[in-house]
Amino acid sequence: VMVVGVAIIGASLLLASWANSFRAMVVAYAVMGSAVSGGTLVPTIVLVTRSYGKARGRVMGLTIAGESAGGMVMTLVAARTLAAHGWRAAYVSLAIPVLVIALPLAIFLVADLPAAMEQEGTPGAEPEGYDLWEAMRTRSFWLIAYIWFAVTFSLTANITHVIPFLVGMGYGAAAAASVWSGALAAKALGQLGFGSIADWISARKSLVLGCSIGAVGTAMLLVARYSEAGIVLFAILGGGSLGIAIVVN
């Protein structure tokens, strides 16, 4: 599943680089979005959840932090490629590490959960829980679903609008990309930190703490027009809490 997902992401980025219409770009992003969630994120969460016990939060944080670290680097790479060679080349620059680095790693290094790990009594084994229909009849399922929706809605809004927002305030494209890159660096550190906090004080308390910090950080954009401190605080607080739901849930 992960190999197919990574391959589709790389192909979708190449498709976006060849797009000659808005419809083609929408199709590329729709396919890529499905592959990101169903082909990479979900299998990673399942593998880590089933393979680790008490240190699950720290391991999940370390694993998901790689996504933020990659985003931090590739934001700067794409911005420089865009300025030098145009948007089509920028999409190609995003596709190259996916196809040249991530895809071979998924093929040769990522292994399915060993059957022995699923046997009762092994360190990473989980007791049998609800099936889908049973879970959907519980209150907790819908609360978690709402949390995912709300956090993802906010995250997507940040991804989509922060750089144009900063450009509209008068910042150059490179400077705006640097701010978002800094936010992704804070996101990686936050994922590591909140994963450890979840192991220490419980996932529920860690989630509440992270979402509260994220709300304060995002609100700092309201004062960014009047003070650069607002931008810095957004990058640190808002960025540091962006990946909290993935790590903790």
mmCIF file of C-alpha atoms in Angstrom:
data_model
loop_
_atom_site.group_PDB
_atom_site.id
_atom_site.type_symbol
_atom_site.label_atom_id
_atom_site.label_comp_id
_atom_site.label_asym_id
_atom_site.label_seq_id
_atom_site.Cartn_x
_atom_site.Cartn_y
_atom_site.Cartn_z
ATOM 1 C CA VAL A 1 0.000 0.000 0.000
ATOM 2 C CA MET A 2 2.767 2.431 0.920
ATOM 3 C CA VAL A 3 4.720 1.732 -2.286
ATOM 4 C CA VAL A 4 1.654 2.427 -4.408
ATOM 5 C CA GLY A 5 0.879 5.585 -2.423
ATOM 6 C CA VAL A 6 4.383 7.004 -2.805
ATOM 7 C CA ALA A 7 4.422 6.219 -6.536
ATOM 8 C CA ILE A 8 1.081 7.977 -7.022
ATOM 9 C CA ILE A 9 2.302 11.052 -5.128
ATOM 10 C CA GLY A 10 5.367 11.331 -7.360
ATOM 11 C CA ALA A 11 3.295 10.817 -10.504
ATOM 12 C CA SER A 12 0.738 13.408 -9.337
ATOM 13 C CA LEU A 13 3.461 16.016 -8.848
ATOM 14 C CA LEU A 14 4.713 15.345 -12.380
ATOM 15 C CA LEU A 15 1.135 15.593 -13.653
ATOM 16 C CA ALA A 16 0.810 18.958 -11.924
ATOM 17 C CA SER A 17 3.987 20.152 -13.658
ATOM 18 C CA TRP A 18 2.433 19.299 -17.036
ATOM 19 C CA ALA A 19 -0.991 20.795 -16.288
ATOM 20 C CA ASN A 20 -2.349 23.238 -18.854
ATOM 21 C CA SER A 21 -5.692 23.915 -17.189
ATOM 22 C CA PHE A 22 -7.240 24.408 -13.774
ATOM 23 C CA ARG A 23 -9.136 21.118 -14.153
ATOM 24 C CA ALA A 24 -5.924 19.172 -14.709
ATOM 25 C CA MET A 25 -4.373 20.756 -11.618
ATOM 26 C CA VAL A 26 -7.445 19.863 -9.520
ATOM 27 C CA VAL A 27 -7.258 16.250 -10.705
ATOM 28 C CA ALA A 28 -3.547 16.065 -9.845
ATOM 29 C CA TYR A 29 -4.136 17.399 -6.354
ATOM 30 C CA ALA A 30 -7.185 15.198 -5.744
ATOM 31 C CA VAL A 31 -5.246 12.065 -6.658
ATOM 32 C CA MET A 32 -2.226 13.199 -4.645
ATOM 33 C CA GLY A 33 -4.351 13.986 -1.585
ATOM 34 C CA SER A 34 -5.885 10.527 -1.615
ATOM 35 C CA ALA A 35 -2.471 8.919 -1.920
ATOM 36 C CA VAL A 36 -0.972 10.987 0.912
ATOM 37 C CA SER A 37 -3.668 10.000 3.389
ATOM 38 C CA GLY A 38 -4.493 6.464 2.304
ATOM 39 C CA GLY A 39 -1.167 5.352 0.891
ATOM 40 C CA THR A 40 1.431 6.798 3.243
ATOM 41 C CA LEU A 41 0.027 8.405 6.395
ATOM 42 C CA VAL A 42 -2.467 5.698 7.401
ATOM 43 C CA PRO A 43 -0.092 2.729 6.798
ATOM 44 C CA THR A 44 2.625 4.515 8.790
ATOM 45 C CA ILE A 45 0.295 5.118 11.738
ATOM 46 C CA VAL A 46 -0.943 1.515 11.675
ATOM 47 C CA LEU A 47 2.584 0.088 11.522
ATOM 48 C CA VAL A 48 3.889 2.207 14.402
ATOM 49 C CA THR A 49 0.767 1.704 16.525
ATOM 50 C CA ARG A 50 0.912 -2.084 16.258
ATOM 51 C CA SER A 51 4.668 -2.347 16.641
ATOM 52 C CA TYR A 52 5.323 -0.275 19.770
ATOM 53 C CA GLY A 53 3.866 -0.212 23.250
ATOM 54 C CA LYS A 54 4.838 2.213 26.007
ATOM 55 C CA ALA A 55 7.093 4.366 23.815
ATOM 56 C CA ARG A 56 4.497 4.653 21.075
ATOM 57 C CA GLY A 57 4.120 8.430 21.361
ATOM 58 C CA ARG A 58 7.850 9.077 21.050
ATOM 59 C CA VAL A 59 8.212 6.691 18.117
ATOM 60 C CA MET A 60 5.189 8.164 16.339
ATOM 61 C CA GLY A 61 6.541 11.673 16.893
ATOM 62 C CA LEU A 62 9.943 10.713 15.506
ATOM 63 C CA THR A 63 8.372 9.029 12.481
ATOM 64 C CA ILE A 64 5.960 11.828 11.576
ATOM 65 C CA ALA A 65 8.617 14.496 12.250
ATOM 66 C CA GLY A 66 10.354 13.265 9.113
ATOM 67 C CA GLU A 67 7.423 14.570 7.074
ATOM 68 C CA SER A 68 7.825 18.030 8.608
ATOM 69 C CA ALA A 69 11.591 18.037 8.160
ATOM 70 C CA GLY A 70 11.171 17.154 4.497
ATOM 71 C CA GLY A 71 8.575 19.880 4.078
ATOM 72 C CA MET A 72 10.914 22.396 5.705
ATOM 73 C CA VAL A 73 13.679 21.651 3.198
ATOM 74 C CA MET A 74 11.502 21.263 0.112
ATOM 75 C CA THR A 75 9.644 24.524 0.750
ATOM 76 C CA LEU A 76 12.938 26.382 0.318
ATOM 77 C CA VAL A 77 13.988 24.234 -2.642
ATOM 78 C CA ALA A 78 10.672 24.778 -4.419
ATOM 79 C CA ALA A 79 10.743 28.535 -3.746
ATOM 80 C CA ARG A 80 14.222 28.900 -5.234
ATOM 81 C CA THR A 81 13.377 26.683 -8.207
ATOM 82 C CA LEU A 82 10.201 28.675 -8.801
ATOM 83 C CA ALA A 83 12.125 31.953 -8.830
ATOM 84 C CA ALA A 84 14.837 30.628 -11.123
ATOM 85 C CA HIS A 85 13.011 28.290 -13.515
ATOM 86 C CA GLY A 86 9.251 28.706 -13.093
ATOM 87 C CA TRP A 87 6.422 26.773 -11.466
ATOM 88 C CA ARG A 88 6.628 23.701 -13.694
ATOM 89 C CA ALA A 89 10.233 23.105 -12.676
ATOM 90 C CA ALA A 90 9.243 23.652 -9.038
ATOM 91 C CA TYR A 91 6.764 20.767 -9.219
ATOM 92 C CA VAL A 92 9.423 18.564 -10.813
ATOM 93 C CA SER A 93 11.814 19.458 -7.984
ATOM 94 C CA LEU A 94 9.165 18.222 -5.519
ATOM 95 C CA ALA A 95 8.632 14.985 -7.450
ATOM 96 C CA ILE A 96 12.318 14.027 -7.669
ATOM 97 C CA PRO A 97 12.935 13.160 -3.970
ATOM 98 C CA VAL A 98 9.621 11.296 -3.830
ATOM 99 C CA LEU A 99 10.506 9.057 -6.772
ATOM 100 C CA VAL A 100 14.287 8.836 -6.293
ATOM 101 C CA ILE A 101 14.493 8.572 -2.485
ATOM 102 C CA ALA A 102 11.132 7.769 -0.887
ATOM 103 C CA LEU A 103 9.955 5.173 -3.418
ATOM 104 C CA PRO A 104 13.083 2.955 -3.259
ATOM 105 C CA LEU A 105 13.046 3.172 0.544
ATOM 106 C CA ALA A 106 9.393 2.083 0.600
ATOM 107 C CA ILE A 107 10.161 -0.817 -1.743
ATOM 108 C CA PHE A 108 13.294 -2.168 -0.090
ATOM 109 C CA LEU A 109 13.274 -1.065 3.557
ATOM 110 C CA VAL A 110 9.682 -0.776 4.801
ATOM 111 C CA ALA A 111 8.524 -4.177 6.000
ATOM 112 C CA ASP A 112 5.055 -5.361 6.941
ATOM 113 C CA LEU A 113 4.380 -6.035 10.588
ATOM 114 C CA PRO A 114 5.838 -9.483 11.382
ATOM 115 C CA ALA A 115 3.176 -12.054 12.127
ATOM 116 C CA ALA A 116 4.852 -12.787 15.454
ATOM 117 C CA MET A 117 4.242 -9.198 16.570
ATOM 118 C CA GLU A 118 0.499 -9.780 16.292
ATOM 119 C CA GLN A 119 0.471 -12.796 18.575
ATOM 120 C CA GLU A 120 -0.901 -12.288 22.039
ATOM 121 C CA GLY A 121 1.755 -11.555 24.630
ATOM 122 C CA THR A 122 4.295 -9.880 22.371
ATOM 123 C CA PRO A 123 5.471 -6.371 23.381
ATOM 124 C CA GLY A 124 3.717 -4.559 20.550
ATOM 125 C CA ALA A 125 0.533 -6.590 20.470
ATOM 126 C CA GLU A 126 -2.811 -4.879 20.895
ATOM 127 C CA PRO A 127 -5.976 -6.506 22.205
ATOM 128 C CA GLU A 128 -8.776 -6.926 19.716
ATOM 129 C CA GLY A 129 -10.983 -3.833 19.684
ATOM 130 C CA TYR A 130 -14.101 -2.550 17.935
ATOM 131 C CA ASP A 131 -14.762 -3.172 14.287
ATOM 132 C CA LEU A 132 -15.786 -0.155 12.189
ATOM 133 C CA TRP A 133 -19.538 -0.381 12.721
ATOM 134 C CA GLU A 134 -19.181 -0.937 16.459
ATOM 135 C CA ALA A 135 -16.828 2.040 16.722
ATOM 136 C CA MET A 136 -19.250 4.289 14.822
ATOM 137 C CA ARG A 137 -21.856 3.693 17.511
ATOM 138 C CA THR A 138 -19.613 5.133 20.214
ATOM 139 C CA ARG A 139 -19.328 8.758 21.312
ATOM 140 C CA SER A 140 -15.531 8.656 21.361
ATOM 141 C CA PHE A 141 -15.339 7.738 17.678
ATOM 142 C CA TRP A 142 -17.245 10.856 16.612
ATOM 143 C CA LEU A 143 -15.316 13.109 18.987
ATOM 144 C CA ILE A 144 -12.023 11.879 17.543
ATOM 145 C CA ALA A 145 -13.405 12.274 14.011
ATOM 146 C CA TYR A 146 -14.399 15.863 14.782
ATOM 147 C CA ILE A 147 -10.945 16.596 16.225
ATOM 148 C CA TRP A 148 -9.337 15.272 13.057
ATOM 149 C CA PHE A 149 -11.659 17.389 10.919
ATOM 150 C CA ALA A 150 -11.074 20.589 12.906
ATOM 151 C CA VAL A 151 -7.300 20.219 13.143
ATOM 152 C CA THR A 152 -6.937 19.198 9.496
ATOM 153 C CA PHE A 153 -9.171 22.107 8.422
ATOM 154 C CA SER A 154 -6.900 24.523 10.275
ATOM 155 C CA LEU A 155 -3.726 22.859 8.989
ATOM 156 C CA THR A 156 -4.952 22.952 5.387
ATOM 157 C CA ALA A 157 -5.907 26.604 5.730
ATOM 158 C CA ASN A 158 -2.398 27.399 6.963
ATOM 159 C CA ILE A 159 -0.746 25.421 4.171
ATOM 160 C CA THR A 160 -2.914 27.107 1.543
ATOM 161 C CA HIS A 161 -3.014 30.700 2.734
ATOM 162 C CA VAL A 162 -0.043 31.616 4.941
ATOM 163 C CA ILE A 163 2.436 32.300 2.126
ATOM 164 C CA PRO A 164 -0.072 34.324 0.032
ATOM 165 C CA PHE A 165 -1.057 36.167 3.235
ATOM 166 C CA LEU A 166 2.542 37.166 3.885
ATOM 167 C CA VAL A 167 3.115 38.112 0.243
ATOM 168 C CA GLY A 168 0.003 40.276 0.407
ATOM 169 C CA MET A 169 1.497 42.045 3.426
ATOM 170 C CA GLY A 170 4.507 43.012 1.342
ATOM 171 C CA TYR A 171 6.953 40.182 2.058
ATOM 172 C CA GLY A 172 8.818 38.662 -0.870
ATOM 173 C CA ALA A 173 8.003 35.130 -1.958
ATOM 174 C CA ALA A 174 11.357 33.856 -0.685
ATOM 175 C CA ALA A 175 10.858 35.493 2.727
ATOM 176 C CA ALA A 176 7.324 34.092 3.011
ATOM 177 C CA ALA A 177 8.614 30.625 2.104
ATOM 178 C CA SER A 178 11.298 30.974 4.784
ATOM 179 C CA VAL A 179 8.631 31.743 7.398
ATOM 180 C CA TRP A 180 6.656 28.648 6.411
ATOM 181 C CA SER A 181 9.848 26.582 6.384
ATOM 182 C CA GLY A 182 10.526 27.779 9.938
ATOM 183 C CA ALA A 183 6.987 26.804 10.927
ATOM 184 C CA LEU A 184 7.596 23.302 9.557
ATOM 185 C CA ALA A 185 10.851 23.087 11.521
ATOM 186 C CA ALA A 186 8.863 23.965 14.660
ATOM 187 C CA LYS A 187 6.293 21.366 13.614
ATOM 188 C CA ALA A 188 8.966 18.657 13.530
ATOM 189 C CA LEU A 189 10.180 19.616 17.016
ATOM 190 C CA GLY A 190 6.587 19.800 18.245
ATOM 191 C CA GLN A 191 5.827 16.320 16.961
ATOM 192 C CA LEU A 192 8.824 14.941 18.812
ATOM 193 C CA GLY A 193 7.912 16.842 21.969
ATOM 194 C CA PHE A 194 4.191 16.115 22.039
ATOM 195 C CA GLY A 195 4.833 12.446 21.322
ATOM 196 C CA SER A 196 6.949 12.237 24.475
ATOM 197 C CA ILE A 197 4.421 14.318 26.432
ATOM 198 C CA ALA A 198 1.653 11.919 25.379
ATOM 199 C CA ASP A 199 3.634 9.016 26.846
ATOM 200 C CA TRP A 200 4.116 11.012 30.044
ATOM 201 C CA ILE A 201 0.799 12.727 30.862
ATOM 202 C CA SER A 202 -1.616 10.832 28.534
ATOM 203 C CA ALA A 203 -2.599 11.401 24.925
ATOM 204 C CA ARG A 204 -5.777 13.293 25.829
ATOM 205 C CA LYS A 205 -3.992 15.949 27.903
ATOM 206 C CA SER A 206 -1.244 16.255 25.306
ATOM 207 C CA LEU A 207 -3.837 16.807 22.582
ATOM 208 C CA VAL A 208 -5.621 19.524 24.588
ATOM 209 C CA LEU A 209 -2.309 21.254 25.303
ATOM 210 C CA GLY A 210 -1.180 21.125 21.682
ATOM 211 C CA CYS A 211 -4.479 22.367 20.245
ATOM 212 C CA SER A 212 -4.552 25.245 22.750
ATOM 213 C CA ILE A 213 -1.037 26.308 21.808
ATOM 214 C CA GLY A 214 -1.931 26.022 18.138
ATOM 215 C CA ALA A 215 -4.979 28.266 18.551
ATOM 216 C CA VAL A 216 -2.862 30.929 20.231
ATOM 217 C CA GLY A 217 -0.184 30.631 17.556
ATOM 218 C CA THR A 218 -2.634 30.948 14.665
ATOM 219 C CA ALA A 219 -4.253 33.968 16.360
ATOM 220 C CA MET A 220 -0.850 35.657 16.201
ATOM 221 C CA LEU A 221 -1.432 36.157 12.477
ATOM 222 C CA LEU A 222 -4.003 38.778 13.477
ATOM 223 C CA VAL A 223 -1.216 40.972 14.851
ATOM 224 C CA ALA A 224 1.345 40.051 12.194
ATOM 225 C CA ARG A 225 0.304 43.072 10.137
ATOM 226 C CA TYR A 226 1.405 45.351 12.964
ATOM 227 C CA SER A 227 4.434 43.517 14.344
ATOM 228 C CA GLU A 228 6.915 40.969 13.067
ATOM 229 C CA ALA A 229 6.709 39.374 16.515
ATOM 230 C CA GLY A 230 3.308 38.022 15.446
ATOM 231 C CA ILE A 231 4.907 36.173 12.543
ATOM 232 C CA VAL A 232 7.643 34.747 14.759
ATOM 233 C CA LEU A 233 5.128 33.588 17.357
ATOM 234 C CA PHE A 234 2.965 32.026 14.654
ATOM 235 C CA ALA A 235 5.934 30.093 13.301
ATOM 236 C CA ILE A 236 6.937 28.861 16.758
ATOM 237 C CA LEU A 237 3.561 28.240 18.415
ATOM 238 C CA GLY A 238 1.329 27.617 15.419
ATOM 239 C CA GLY A 239 3.980 25.607 13.589
ATOM 240 C CA GLY A 240 4.934 23.637 16.682
ATOM 241 C CA SER A 241 1.407 22.316 17.109
ATOM 242 C CA LEU A 242 0.519 21.610 13.466
ATOM 243 C CA GLY A 243 1.115 17.863 13.629
ATOM 244 C CA ILE A 244 -0.251 17.214 17.110
ATOM 245 C CA ALA A 245 -3.381 15.294 16.040
ATOM 246 C CA ILE A 246 -1.438 12.803 13.906
ATOM 247 C CA VAL A 247 1.049 12.043 16.668
ATOM 248 C CA VAL A 248 -1.349 11.862 19.599
ATOM 249 C CA ASN A 249 -4.518 10.324 18.137
#
